[in-house]
mmCIF file of N, CA and C in Angstrom:
data_model
loop_
_atom_site.group_PDB
_atom_site.id
_atom_site.type_symbol
_atom_site.label_atom_id
_atom_site.label_comp_id
_atom_site.label_asym_id
_atom_site.label_seq_id
_atom_site.Cartn_x
_atom_site.Cartn_y
_atom_site.Cartn_z
ATOM 1 N N MET A 3 -28.567 -31.398 -11.713
ATOM 2 C CA MET A 3 -27.197 -31.261 -12.141
ATOM 3 C C MET A 3 -26.877 -29.813 -12.537
ATOM 4 N N LYS A 4 -27.826 -29.160 -13.214
ATOM 5 C CA LYS A 4 -27.620 -27.766 -13.619
ATOM 6 C C LYS A 4 -27.422 -26.880 -12.386
ATOM 7 N N ARG A 5 -28.189 -27.146 -11.327
ATOM 8 C CA ARG A 5 -28.072 -26.356 -10.099
ATOM 9 C C ARG A 5 -26.676 -26.534 -9.494
ATOM 10 N N PHE A 6 -26.179 -27.778 -9.476
ATOM 11 C CA PHE A 6 -24.850 -28.056 -8.947
ATOM 12 C C PHE A 6 -23.785 -27.338 -9.782
ATOM 13 N N SER A 7 -23.902 -27.396 -11.106
ATOM 14 C CA SER A 7 -22.935 -26.751 -12.000
ATOM 15 C C SER A 7 -22.917 -25.242 -11.794
ATOM 16 N N SER A 8 -24.085 -24.647 -11.638
ATOM 17 C CA SER A 8 -24.159 -23.200 -11.409
ATOM 18 C C SER A 8 -23.487 -22.833 -10.094
ATOM 19 N N ALA A 9 -23.726 -23.642 -9.066
ATOM 20 C CA ALA A 9 -23.114 -23.384 -7.763
ATOM 21 C C ALA A 9 -21.597 -23.544 -7.846
ATOM 22 N N LEU A 10 -21.141 -24.542 -8.585
ATOM 23 C CA LEU A 10 -19.709 -24.767 -8.741
ATOM 24 C C LEU A 10 -19.051 -23.596 -9.480
ATOM 25 N N VAL A 11 -19.660 -23.159 -10.553
ATOM 26 C CA VAL A 11 -19.128 -22.026 -11.315
ATOM 27 C C VAL A 11 -19.095 -20.768 -10.444
ATOM 28 N N ALA A 12 -20.157 -20.529 -9.699
ATOM 29 C CA ALA A 12 -20.202 -19.358 -8.813
ATOM 30 C C ALA A 12 -19.113 -19.447 -7.750
ATOM 31 N N GLY A 13 -18.906 -20.636 -7.193
ATOM 32 C CA GLY A 13 -17.869 -20.824 -6.180
ATOM 33 C C GLY A 13 -16.477 -20.570 -6.732
ATOM 34 N N ILE A 14 -16.214 -21.079 -7.922
ATOM 35 C CA ILE A 14 -14.911 -20.862 -8.556
ATOM 36 C C ILE A 14 -14.704 -19.378 -8.850
ATOM 37 N N TRP A 15 -15.739 -18.714 -9.327
ATOM 38 C CA TRP A 15 -15.660 -17.291 -9.634
ATOM 39 C C TRP A 15 -15.333 -16.488 -8.372
ATOM 40 N N LEU A 16 -16.007 -16.796 -7.265
ATOM 41 C CA LEU A 16 -15.751 -16.095 -6.006
ATOM 42 C C LEU A 16 -14.336 -16.350 -5.513
ATOM 43 N N LEU A 17 -13.885 -17.609 -5.603
ATOM 44 C CA LEU A 17 -12.540 -17.952 -5.163
ATOM 45 C C LEU A 17 -11.497 -17.204 -5.989
ATOM 46 N N ALA A 18 -11.691 -17.150 -7.289
ATOM 47 C CA ALA A 18 -10.750 -16.441 -8.162
ATOM 48 C C ALA A 18 -10.674 -14.964 -7.782
ATOM 49 N N GLY A 19 -11.799 -14.352 -7.519
ATOM 50 C CA GLY A 19 -11.812 -12.944 -7.111
ATOM 51 C C GLY A 19 -11.129 -12.733 -5.779
ATOM 52 N N THR A 20 -11.331 -13.656 -4.855
ATOM 53 C CA THR A 20 -10.707 -13.561 -3.539
ATOM 54 C C THR A 20 -9.198 -13.708 -3.655
ATOM 55 N N LEU A 21 -8.738 -14.670 -4.456
ATOM 56 C CA LEU A 21 -7.300 -14.866 -4.627
ATOM 57 C C LEU A 21 -6.656 -13.665 -5.292
ATOM 58 N N ASN A 22 -7.330 -13.078 -6.260
ATOM 59 C CA ASN A 22 -6.806 -11.886 -6.924
ATOM 60 C C ASN A 22 -6.671 -10.741 -5.924
ATOM 61 N N ALA A 23 -7.672 -10.540 -5.101
ATOM 62 C CA ALA A 23 -7.610 -9.476 -4.091
ATOM 63 C C ALA A 23 -6.506 -9.759 -3.090
ATOM 64 N N ALA A 24 -6.375 -11.016 -2.668
ATOM 65 C CA ALA A 24 -5.333 -11.375 -1.706
ATOM 66 C C ALA A 24 -3.949 -11.150 -2.303
ATOM 67 N N ALA A 25 -3.783 -11.468 -3.575
ATOM 68 C CA ALA A 25 -2.488 -11.272 -4.227
ATOM 69 C C ALA A 25 -2.133 -9.790 -4.260
ATOM 70 N N HIS A 26 -3.090 -8.931 -4.565
ATOM 71 C CA HIS A 26 -2.820 -7.496 -4.611
ATOM 72 C C HIS A 26 -2.506 -6.954 -3.226
ATOM 73 N N HIS A 27 -3.234 -7.393 -2.226
ATOM 74 C CA HIS A 27 -3.067 -6.827 -0.896
ATOM 75 C C HIS A 27 -1.934 -7.469 -0.128
ATOM 76 N N GLY A 28 -1.292 -8.476 -0.704
ATOM 77 C CA GLY A 28 -0.093 -9.057 -0.125
ATOM 78 C C GLY A 28 1.133 -8.339 -0.673
ATOM 79 N N TRP A 29 2.199 -9.097 -0.858
ATOM 80 C CA TRP A 29 3.458 -8.535 -1.342
ATOM 81 C C TRP A 29 3.879 -9.121 -2.687
ATOM 82 N N SER A 30 3.110 -10.048 -3.237
ATOM 83 C CA SER A 30 3.531 -10.759 -4.448
ATOM 84 C C SER A 30 3.680 -9.840 -5.662
ATOM 85 N N TRP A 31 3.056 -8.701 -5.662
ATOM 86 C CA TRP A 31 3.124 -7.777 -6.798
ATOM 87 C C TRP A 31 4.336 -6.847 -6.726
ATOM 88 N N THR A 32 5.107 -6.928 -5.640
ATOM 89 C CA THR A 32 6.262 -6.043 -5.468
ATOM 90 C C THR A 32 7.548 -6.726 -5.931
ATOM 91 N N THR A 33 8.637 -5.942 -5.989
ATOM 92 C CA THR A 33 9.931 -6.471 -6.431
ATOM 93 C C THR A 33 10.620 -7.311 -5.369
ATOM 94 N N GLY A 34 10.287 -7.087 -4.101
ATOM 95 C CA GLY A 34 10.982 -7.770 -3.022
ATOM 96 C C GLY A 34 12.169 -6.980 -2.496
ATOM 97 N N GLY A 35 12.512 -5.877 -3.160
ATOM 98 C CA GLY A 35 13.603 -5.018 -2.713
ATOM 99 C C GLY A 35 13.083 -3.625 -2.398
ATOM 100 N N ASN A 36 13.774 -2.936 -1.511
ATOM 101 C CA ASN A 36 13.314 -1.619 -1.073
ATOM 102 C C ASN A 36 13.880 -0.478 -1.912
ATOM 103 N N ILE A 37 13.084 0.578 -2.016
ATOM 104 C CA ILE A 37 13.521 1.854 -2.572
ATOM 105 C C ILE A 37 13.116 2.939 -1.586
ATOM 106 N N GLU A 38 13.684 4.126 -1.761
ATOM 107 C CA GLU A 38 13.256 5.302 -1.005
ATOM 108 C C GLU A 38 12.560 6.246 -1.963
ATOM 109 N N LEU A 39 11.486 6.836 -1.491
ATOM 110 C CA LEU A 39 10.716 7.783 -2.296
ATOM 111 C C LEU A 39 10.394 8.989 -1.421
ATOM 112 N N THR A 40 10.807 10.168 -1.861
ATOM 113 C CA THR A 40 10.534 11.405 -1.129
ATOM 114 C C THR A 40 9.709 12.321 -2.015
ATOM 115 N N GLY A 41 8.688 12.912 -1.426
ATOM 116 C CA GLY A 41 7.864 13.826 -2.194
ATOM 117 C C GLY A 41 6.866 14.564 -1.325
ATOM 118 N N ILE A 42 5.980 15.262 -1.995
ATOM 119 C CA ILE A 42 4.929 16.044 -1.336
ATOM 120 C C ILE A 42 3.604 15.314 -1.523
ATOM 121 N N ILE A 43 2.881 15.139 -0.432
ATOM 122 C CA ILE A 43 1.589 14.452 -0.487
ATOM 123 C C ILE A 43 0.582 15.312 -1.248
ATOM 124 N N LYS A 44 -0.063 14.692 -2.235
ATOM 125 C CA LYS A 44 -1.115 15.356 -3.020
ATOM 126 C C LYS A 44 -2.499 14.981 -2.498
ATOM 127 N N THR A 45 -2.729 13.685 -2.259
ATOM 128 C CA THR A 45 -4.017 13.218 -1.725
ATOM 129 C C THR A 45 -3.778 12.074 -0.748
ATOM 130 N N VAL A 46 -4.734 11.901 0.159
ATOM 131 C CA VAL A 46 -4.676 10.826 1.152
ATOM 132 C C VAL A 46 -6.055 10.209 1.280
ATOM 133 N N LYS A 47 -6.110 8.884 1.241
ATOM 134 C CA LYS A 47 -7.344 8.138 1.516
ATOM 135 C C LYS A 47 -6.977 7.012 2.464
ATOM 136 N N LEU A 48 -7.305 7.187 3.734
ATOM 137 C CA LEU A 48 -6.980 6.182 4.739
ATOM 138 C C LEU A 48 -8.198 5.326 5.034
ATOM 139 N N GLY A 49 -7.958 4.080 5.355
ATOM 140 C CA GLY A 49 -9.046 3.159 5.667
ATOM 141 C C GLY A 49 -8.673 1.750 5.266
ATOM 142 N N ASN A 50 -9.648 0.875 5.282
ATOM 143 C CA ASN A 50 -9.432 -0.524 4.933
ATOM 144 C C ASN A 50 -9.685 -0.748 3.461
ATOM 145 N N PRO A 51 -9.042 -1.668 2.797
ATOM 146 C CA PRO A 51 -8.096 -2.637 3.354
ATOM 147 C C PRO A 51 -6.711 -2.050 3.618
ATOM 148 N N HIS A 52 -6.392 -0.880 3.076
ATOM 149 C CA HIS A 52 -5.156 -0.166 3.374
ATOM 150 C C HIS A 52 -5.326 1.277 2.903
ATOM 151 N N GLY A 53 -4.505 2.146 3.442
ATOM 152 C CA GLY A 53 -4.548 3.532 3.003
ATOM 153 C C GLY A 53 -3.783 3.726 1.704
ATOM 154 N N VAL A 54 -4.125 4.791 0.990
ATOM 155 C CA VAL A 54 -3.459 5.122 -0.267
ATOM 156 C C VAL A 54 -3.076 6.601 -0.229
ATOM 157 N N VAL A 55 -1.800 6.863 -0.488
ATOM 158 C CA VAL A 55 -1.281 8.226 -0.499
ATOM 159 C C VAL A 55 -0.725 8.502 -1.897
ATOM 160 N N THR A 56 -1.157 9.594 -2.507
ATOM 161 C CA THR A 56 -0.617 10.012 -3.801
ATOM 162 C C THR A 56 0.458 11.057 -3.526
ATOM 163 N N VAL A 57 1.641 10.845 -4.115
ATOM 164 C CA VAL A 57 2.803 11.681 -3.822
ATOM 165 C C VAL A 57 3.404 12.221 -5.119
ATOM 166 N N ASP A 58 3.764 13.496 -5.102
ATOM 167 C CA ASP A 58 4.509 14.095 -6.207
ATOM 168 C C ASP A 58 5.983 14.047 -5.821
ATOM 169 N N ALA A 59 6.732 13.173 -6.504
ATOM 170 C CA ALA A 59 8.159 13.014 -6.246
ATOM 171 C C ALA A 59 8.926 13.573 -7.441
ATOM 172 N N GLU A 60 9.335 14.833 -7.338
ATOM 173 C CA GLU A 60 10.076 15.515 -8.401
ATOM 174 C C GLU A 60 9.355 15.434 -9.743
ATOM 175 N N GLY A 61 8.053 15.690 -9.720
ATOM 176 C CA GLY A 61 7.259 15.718 -10.941
ATOM 177 C C GLY A 61 6.667 14.386 -11.357
ATOM 178 N N GLU A 62 7.054 13.301 -10.702
ATOM 179 C CA GLU A 62 6.454 11.989 -10.967
ATOM 180 C C GLU A 62 5.406 11.713 -9.899
ATOM 181 N N ILE A 63 4.229 11.297 -10.331
ATOM 182 C CA ILE A 63 3.165 10.975 -9.385
ATOM 183 C C ILE A 63 3.239 9.490 -9.046
ATOM 184 N N TRP A 64 3.360 9.208 -7.767
ATOM 185 C CA TRP A 64 3.423 7.840 -7.253
ATOM 186 C C TRP A 64 2.209 7.579 -6.370
ATOM 187 N N ILE A 65 1.764 6.337 -6.380
ATOM 188 C CA ILE A 65 0.726 5.862 -5.464
ATOM 189 C C ILE A 65 1.427 4.985 -4.434
ATOM 190 N N VAL A 66 1.247 5.308 -3.161
ATOM 191 C CA VAL A 66 1.899 4.565 -2.086
ATOM 192 C C VAL A 66 0.830 3.954 -1.189
ATOM 193 N N GLU A 67 0.876 2.630 -1.054
ATOM 194 C CA GLU A 67 -0.014 1.951 -0.118
ATOM 195 C C GLU A 67 0.617 2.024 1.262
ATOM 196 N N VAL A 68 -0.156 2.505 2.221
ATOM 197 C CA VAL A 68 0.279 2.523 3.619
ATOM 198 C C VAL A 68 -0.541 1.476 4.359
ATOM 199 N N GLY A 69 -0.424 1.430 5.662
ATOM 200 C CA GLY A 69 -1.077 0.367 6.413
ATOM 201 C C GLY A 69 -2.572 0.538 6.597
ATOM 202 N N GLN A 70 -3.140 -0.517 7.160
ATOM 203 C CA GLN A 70 -4.524 -0.458 7.604
ATOM 204 C C GLN A 70 -4.578 0.510 8.794
ATOM 205 N N PRO A 71 -5.761 0.998 9.149
ATOM 206 C CA PRO A 71 -5.840 1.955 10.260
ATOM 207 C C PRO A 71 -5.140 1.475 11.534
ATOM 208 N N TRP A 72 -5.316 0.215 11.909
ATOM 209 C CA TRP A 72 -4.681 -0.284 13.139
ATOM 210 C C TRP A 72 -3.159 -0.307 13.007
ATOM 211 N N ARG A 73 -2.648 -0.610 11.819
ATOM 212 C CA ARG A 73 -1.195 -0.667 11.608
ATOM 213 C C ARG A 73 -0.596 0.747 11.663
ATOM 214 N N ASN A 74 -1.270 1.702 11.040
ATOM 215 C CA ASN A 74 -0.806 3.093 11.083
ATOM 216 C C ASN A 74 -0.769 3.596 12.521
ATOM 217 N N GLU A 75 -1.818 3.281 13.282
ATOM 218 C CA GLU A 75 -1.879 3.705 14.686
ATOM 219 C C GLU A 75 -0.762 3.055 15.492
ATOM 220 N N ARG A 76 -0.539 1.751 15.269
ATOM 221 C CA ARG A 76 0.511 1.038 15.994
ATOM 222 C C ARG A 76 1.887 1.646 15.696
ATOM 223 N N ALA A 77 2.070 2.136 14.464
ATOM 224 C CA ALA A 77 3.345 2.754 14.079
ATOM 225 C C ALA A 77 3.520 4.135 14.711
ATOM 226 N N GLY A 78 2.438 4.697 15.253
ATOM 227 C CA GLY A 78 2.513 6.007 15.899
ATOM 228 C C GLY A 78 1.942 7.149 15.087
ATOM 229 N N LEU A 79 1.401 6.853 13.905
ATOM 230 C CA LEU A 79 0.797 7.913 13.089
ATOM 231 C C LEU A 79 -0.482 8.430 13.731
ATOM 232 N N LYS A 80 -0.646 9.729 13.706
ATOM 233 C CA LYS A 80 -1.852 10.369 14.241
ATOM 234 C C LYS A 80 -2.655 10.970 13.089
ATOM 235 N N ASP A 81 -3.938 11.239 13.354
ATOM 236 C CA ASP A 81 -4.770 11.911 12.352
ATOM 237 C C ASP A 81 -4.085 13.209 11.938
ATOM 238 N N GLY A 82 -3.979 13.418 10.662
ATOM 239 C CA GLY A 82 -3.371 14.638 10.154
ATOM 240 C C GLY A 82 -1.889 14.536 9.844
ATOM 241 N N ASP A 83 -1.206 13.479 10.311
ATOM 242 C CA ASP A 83 0.215 13.331 9.976
ATOM 243 C C ASP A 83 0.402 13.177 8.472
ATOM 244 N N LEU A 84 -0.424 12.329 7.874
ATOM 245 C CA LEU A 84 -0.406 12.154 6.422
ATOM 246 C C LEU A 84 -1.462 13.089 5.855
ATOM 247 N N ALA A 85 -1.025 14.249 5.378
ATOM 248 C CA ALA A 85 -1.963 15.269 4.898
ATOM 249 C C ALA A 85 -1.409 15.940 3.648
ATOM 250 N N GLU A 86 -2.308 16.473 2.859
ATOM 251 C CA GLU A 86 -1.933 17.183 1.638
ATOM 252 C C GLU A 86 -0.911 18.272 1.955
ATOM 253 N N GLY A 87 0.149 18.331 1.140
ATOM 254 C CA GLY A 87 1.173 19.353 1.305
ATOM 255 C C GLY A 87 2.337 18.967 2.195
ATOM 256 N N VAL A 88 2.240 17.849 2.899
ATOM 257 C CA VAL A 88 3.303 17.409 3.804
ATOM 258 C C VAL A 88 4.413 16.727 2.998
ATOM 259 N N GLU A 89 5.678 17.085 3.314
ATOM 260 C CA GLU A 89 6.798 16.365 2.702
ATOM 261 C C GLU A 89 6.997 15.063 3.467
ATOM 262 N N VAL A 90 7.146 13.980 2.742
ATOM 263 C CA VAL A 90 7.228 12.657 3.352
ATOM 264 C C VAL A 90 8.257 11.815 2.605
ATOM 265 N N ARG A 91 8.890 10.914 3.346
ATOM 266 C CA ARG A 91 9.805 9.946 2.729
ATOM 267 C C ARG A 91 9.299 8.551 3.067
ATOM 268 N N PHE A 92 9.204 7.723 2.044
ATOM 269 C CA PHE A 92 8.766 6.342 2.219
ATOM 270 C C PHE A 92 9.922 5.410 1.897
ATOM 271 N N VAL A 93 10.036 4.332 2.655
ATOM 272 C CA VAL A 93 10.907 3.215 2.309
ATOM 273 C C VAL A 93 9.983 2.028 2.148
ATOM 274 N N GLY A 94 10.086 1.367 1.000
ATOM 275 C CA GLY A 94 9.202 0.235 0.761
ATOM 276 C C GLY A 94 9.493 -0.429 -0.565
ATOM 277 N N GLU A 95 8.611 -1.336 -0.932
ATOM 278 C CA GLU A 95 8.805 -2.150 -2.125
ATOM 279 C C GLU A 95 7.963 -1.635 -3.285
ATOM 280 N N PRO A 96 8.619 -1.358 -4.424
ATOM 281 C CA PRO A 96 7.875 -0.900 -5.597
ATOM 282 C C PRO A 96 7.233 -2.063 -6.342
ATOM 283 N N SER A 97 6.323 -1.719 -7.222
ATOM 284 C CA SER A 97 5.687 -2.702 -8.095
ATOM 285 C C SER A 97 6.740 -3.383 -8.960
ATOM 286 N N SER A 98 6.556 -4.673 -9.206
ATOM 287 C CA SER A 98 7.472 -5.393 -10.095
ATOM 288 C C SER A 98 7.278 -4.972 -11.551
ATOM 289 N N ASP A 99 6.192 -4.264 -11.838
ATOM 290 C CA ASP A 99 5.964 -3.719 -13.176
ATOM 291 C C ASP A 99 6.516 -2.294 -13.199
ATOM 292 N N PRO A 100 7.648 -2.071 -13.873
ATOM 293 C CA PRO A 100 8.265 -0.740 -13.845
ATOM 294 C C PRO A 100 7.401 0.364 -14.452
ATOM 295 N N GLU A 101 6.363 0.003 -15.188
ATOM 296 C CA GLU A 101 5.447 1.001 -15.750
ATOM 297 C C GLU A 101 4.541 1.601 -14.673
ATOM 298 N N ASN A 102 4.364 0.875 -13.560
ATOM 299 C CA ASN A 102 3.501 1.342 -12.466
ATOM 300 C C ASN A 102 4.334 2.093 -11.445
ATOM 301 N N ARG A 103 3.964 3.312 -11.162
ATOM 302 C CA ARG A 103 4.615 4.060 -10.089
ATOM 303 C C ARG A 103 3.803 3.806 -8.822
ATOM 304 N N LEU A 104 3.981 2.598 -8.313
ATOM 305 C CA LEU A 104 3.211 2.108 -7.171
ATOM 306 C C LEU A 104 4.169 1.439 -6.211
ATOM 307 N N MET A 105 4.028 1.733 -4.927
ATOM 308 C CA MET A 105 4.854 1.055 -3.935
ATOM 309 C C MET A 105 4.053 0.776 -2.680
ATOM 310 N N LYS A 106 4.536 -0.195 -1.917
ATOM 311 C CA LYS A 106 3.955 -0.528 -0.621
ATOM 312 C C LYS A 106 4.959 -0.082 0.440
ATOM 313 N N ALA A 107 4.540 0.850 1.281
ATOM 314 C CA ALA A 107 5.441 1.425 2.280
ATOM 315 C C ALA A 107 5.666 0.460 3.435
ATOM 316 N N GLU A 108 6.928 0.353 3.842
ATOM 317 C CA GLU A 108 7.286 -0.386 5.046
ATOM 318 C C GLU A 108 7.538 0.580 6.200
ATOM 319 N N THR A 109 8.144 1.724 5.879
ATOM 320 C CA THR A 109 8.444 2.748 6.878
ATOM 321 C C THR A 109 8.136 4.113 6.279
ATOM 322 N N ILE A 110 7.600 4.999 7.107
ATOM 323 C CA ILE A 110 7.290 6.366 6.703
ATOM 324 C C ILE A 110 8.114 7.310 7.575
ATOM 325 N N PHE A 111 8.690 8.335 6.947
ATOM 326 C CA PHE A 111 9.422 9.373 7.670
ATOM 327 C C PHE A 111 8.762 10.711 7.383
ATOM 328 N N ILE A 112 8.378 11.407 8.445
ATOM 329 C CA ILE A 112 7.826 12.757 8.334
ATOM 330 C C ILE A 112 8.658 13.630 9.267
ATOM 331 N N GLY A 113 9.373 14.596 8.682
ATOM 332 C CA GLY A 113 10.296 15.383 9.494
ATOM 333 C C GLY A 113 11.357 14.456 10.066
ATOM 334 N N ASP A 114 11.579 14.544 11.379
ATOM 335 C CA ASP A 114 12.572 13.674 12.007
ATOM 336 C C ASP A 114 11.936 12.455 12.678
ATOM 337 N N LYS A 115 10.659 12.201 12.396
ATOM 338 C CA LYS A 115 9.954 11.062 13.002
ATOM 339 C C LYS A 115 9.894 9.886 12.041
ATOM 340 N N GLU A 116 10.106 8.695 12.598
ATOM 341 C CA GLU A 116 10.053 7.448 11.841
ATOM 342 C C GLU A 116 8.832 6.643 12.288
ATOM 343 N N TYR A 117 8.082 6.139 11.310
ATOM 344 C CA TYR A 117 6.881 5.353 11.573
ATOM 345 C C TYR A 117 7.019 3.991 10.885
ATOM 346 N N PRO A 118 7.484 2.962 11.620
ATOM 347 C CA PRO A 118 7.660 1.641 11.014
ATOM 348 C C PRO A 118 6.329 0.885 10.916
ATOM 349 N N LEU A 119 5.799 0.771 9.698
ATOM 350 C CA LEU A 119 4.537 0.057 9.496
ATOM 351 C C LEU A 119 4.732 -1.449 9.594
ATOM 352 N N TYR A 120 5.839 -1.939 9.068
ATOM 353 C CA TYR A 120 6.142 -3.374 9.052
ATOM 354 C C TYR A 120 7.538 -3.578 9.646
ATOM 355 N N PRO A 121 7.672 -3.492 10.968
ATOM 356 C CA PRO A 121 9.002 -3.550 11.579
ATOM 357 C C PRO A 121 9.756 -4.848 11.281
ATOM 358 N N GLY A 122 9.064 -5.940 11.086
ATOM 359 C CA GLY A 122 9.722 -7.214 10.795
ATOM 360 C C GLY A 122 10.290 -7.307 9.397
ATOM 361 N N ARG A 123 9.928 -6.397 8.514
ATOM 362 C CA ARG A 123 10.391 -6.434 7.119
ATOM 363 C C ARG A 123 11.550 -5.472 6.872
ATOM 364 N N ILE A 124 11.883 -4.652 7.840
ATOM 365 C CA ILE A 124 12.921 -3.635 7.657
ATOM 366 C C ILE A 124 14.285 -4.310 7.689
ATOM 367 N N ASP A 125 15.120 -3.952 6.694
ATOM 368 C CA ASP A 125 16.473 -4.535 6.611
ATOM 369 C C ASP A 125 17.348 -4.049 7.734
#
């Protein structure tokens, strides 16, 4: 019985961690409405489960989640497009917690180029 209980507790613990990760990597943590954010890229970390871009927007530091590598490529982004010092505009959903300067990008604009990461979500 002790072995079964330990396995059950371990299973519940793993499931809880998986659900928490899924909730963060989905859209449930956002407001559901779009904002625009323009700034200068400070740092970029691309990869799975999604890329993260740190942006200085008029003195406020924001963290912007961009797509997974395949999604960025599908949108037309090339290596080096998202780079330190580049001015960028994001359209996407901010965190529902106003204390967090965090958003999930739906579309990225660099210069006159538009990169739709989530074309089905664009208004």
